[in-house]
C-alpha angles and dihedrals in degrees: 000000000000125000122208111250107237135205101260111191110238117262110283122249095192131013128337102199127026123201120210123185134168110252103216103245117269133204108312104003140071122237119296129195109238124198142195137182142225132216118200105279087028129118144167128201115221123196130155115280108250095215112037099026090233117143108228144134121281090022124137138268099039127230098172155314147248122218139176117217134159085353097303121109107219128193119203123197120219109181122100097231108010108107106208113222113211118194135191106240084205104040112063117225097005124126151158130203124227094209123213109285094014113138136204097357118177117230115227102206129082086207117028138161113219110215112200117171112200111180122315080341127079114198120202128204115190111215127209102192146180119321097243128231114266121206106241109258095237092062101043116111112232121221096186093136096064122102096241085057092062103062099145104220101188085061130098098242085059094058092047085056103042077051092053088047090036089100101048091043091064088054104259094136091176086046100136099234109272106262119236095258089047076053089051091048093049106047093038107122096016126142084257106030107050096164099000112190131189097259095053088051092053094043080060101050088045089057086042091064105025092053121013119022115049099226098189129188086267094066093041099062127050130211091280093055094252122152118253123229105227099242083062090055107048082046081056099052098027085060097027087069101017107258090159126036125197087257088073092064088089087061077084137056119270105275104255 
């Protein structure tokens, strides 16, 4: 069978990951951001100092490592109860949870944000890590002809959904999901909505998901069984595979 040849990086020479952190101000001088960086086969354990109170790495006592290992970075928690959070600094409103006693978990993120509450506190590294692996062009399949692949995003229903997703794509990823009339506010005296009214803005996110974007039962309903609005569950699935990117963001007016 044949496999697929991929992009491979080329071996590194120096590090692979880098870990950045704030370090709590001390006597005489304000906070700074500290780094270090990993080389493949390298870790460092990180814990909350006993003393000062500081989160760093090498502190004690532990609550986990990060670890770089066959061009992945991985992060291992080590409490008993502290679920990590771990964000994609690129992609809006994504995570993934390093849950307690989970070891040697790669993250999938090549920038990512660790959230780690301790307490009343809540300590945050940001993580730069592998290059991945990319499959080689000549041998991706293209699915141009599917429906998801002809968003048109010059069109009027696009910018009605890059303004639903607007929230979650700066990085907001408790942001509610913007109203219609929020949707009417915010397109008013584009290049597209000159006088935008309700009932233009839900004509788009009909077509939306009538026609573009298959909103199955899966999207509509949460965990808890609640129903969806359907502007909360085009927001799902638009950020879930990447319909909208943070370079349509230009497709709207600066925030005032």
């Amino acid at each position: 069978m044949h496999t697929p040849s991929s992009s491979r990086p080329a071996p590194a020479v120096g590090p692979t990951a880098t870990i950045t952190w704030v370090q709590p101000a001390g006597p005489g001088d304000g906070p700074t951001r500290r780094r270090t960086d990993l080389c493949e086969g390298e870790s460092a354990d990180f814990g909350r100092d006993r003393f000062s109170g500081a989160f760093k790495l090498g502190a004690q006592p532990l609550f986990g490592s990060f670890e770089v290992d066959d061009d992945r970075l991985m992060i291992s928690n080590y409490t008993t109860s502290t679920t990590f959070v771990i964000e994609n600094l690129e992609g809006g409103s994504e995570l993934v949870k390093a849950r307690p006693r989970h070891l040697r978990m790669s993250v999938p993120f090549e920038m990512s944000r660790i959230i780690i509450p301790a307490g009343m506190d809540v300590f945050e590294f940001t993580a730069f890590g592998p290059e991945p692996q990319m499959l080689d062009a000549e041998h991706a399949i293209d699915y141009g002809n599917v429906p998801l692949a002809r968003l048109d995003t010059a069109s009027k229903y696009f910018a009605v959904l890059v303004a639903l997703c607007e929230p979650r794509l700066r990085g907001n990823s408790m942001a509610a999901v913007p109203s219609v009339q929020e949707l009417v506010a915010r397109l008013r005296g584009t290049d597209l909505f000159t006088l935008p009214s309700r009932s233009s803005i839900n004509y788009h996110i009909d077509y939306l998901v009538e026609q573009k974007v298959p909103v199955t039962q899966w999207a509509k309903y949460g965990d808890d069984g609640r129903r969806h609005s359907k502007r909360e569950a085009l927001v799902a699935f638009a950020m879930r595979f990447d319909l909208v990117s943070e370079e349509h963001l230009d497709l709207l007016p600066r925030p005032a």
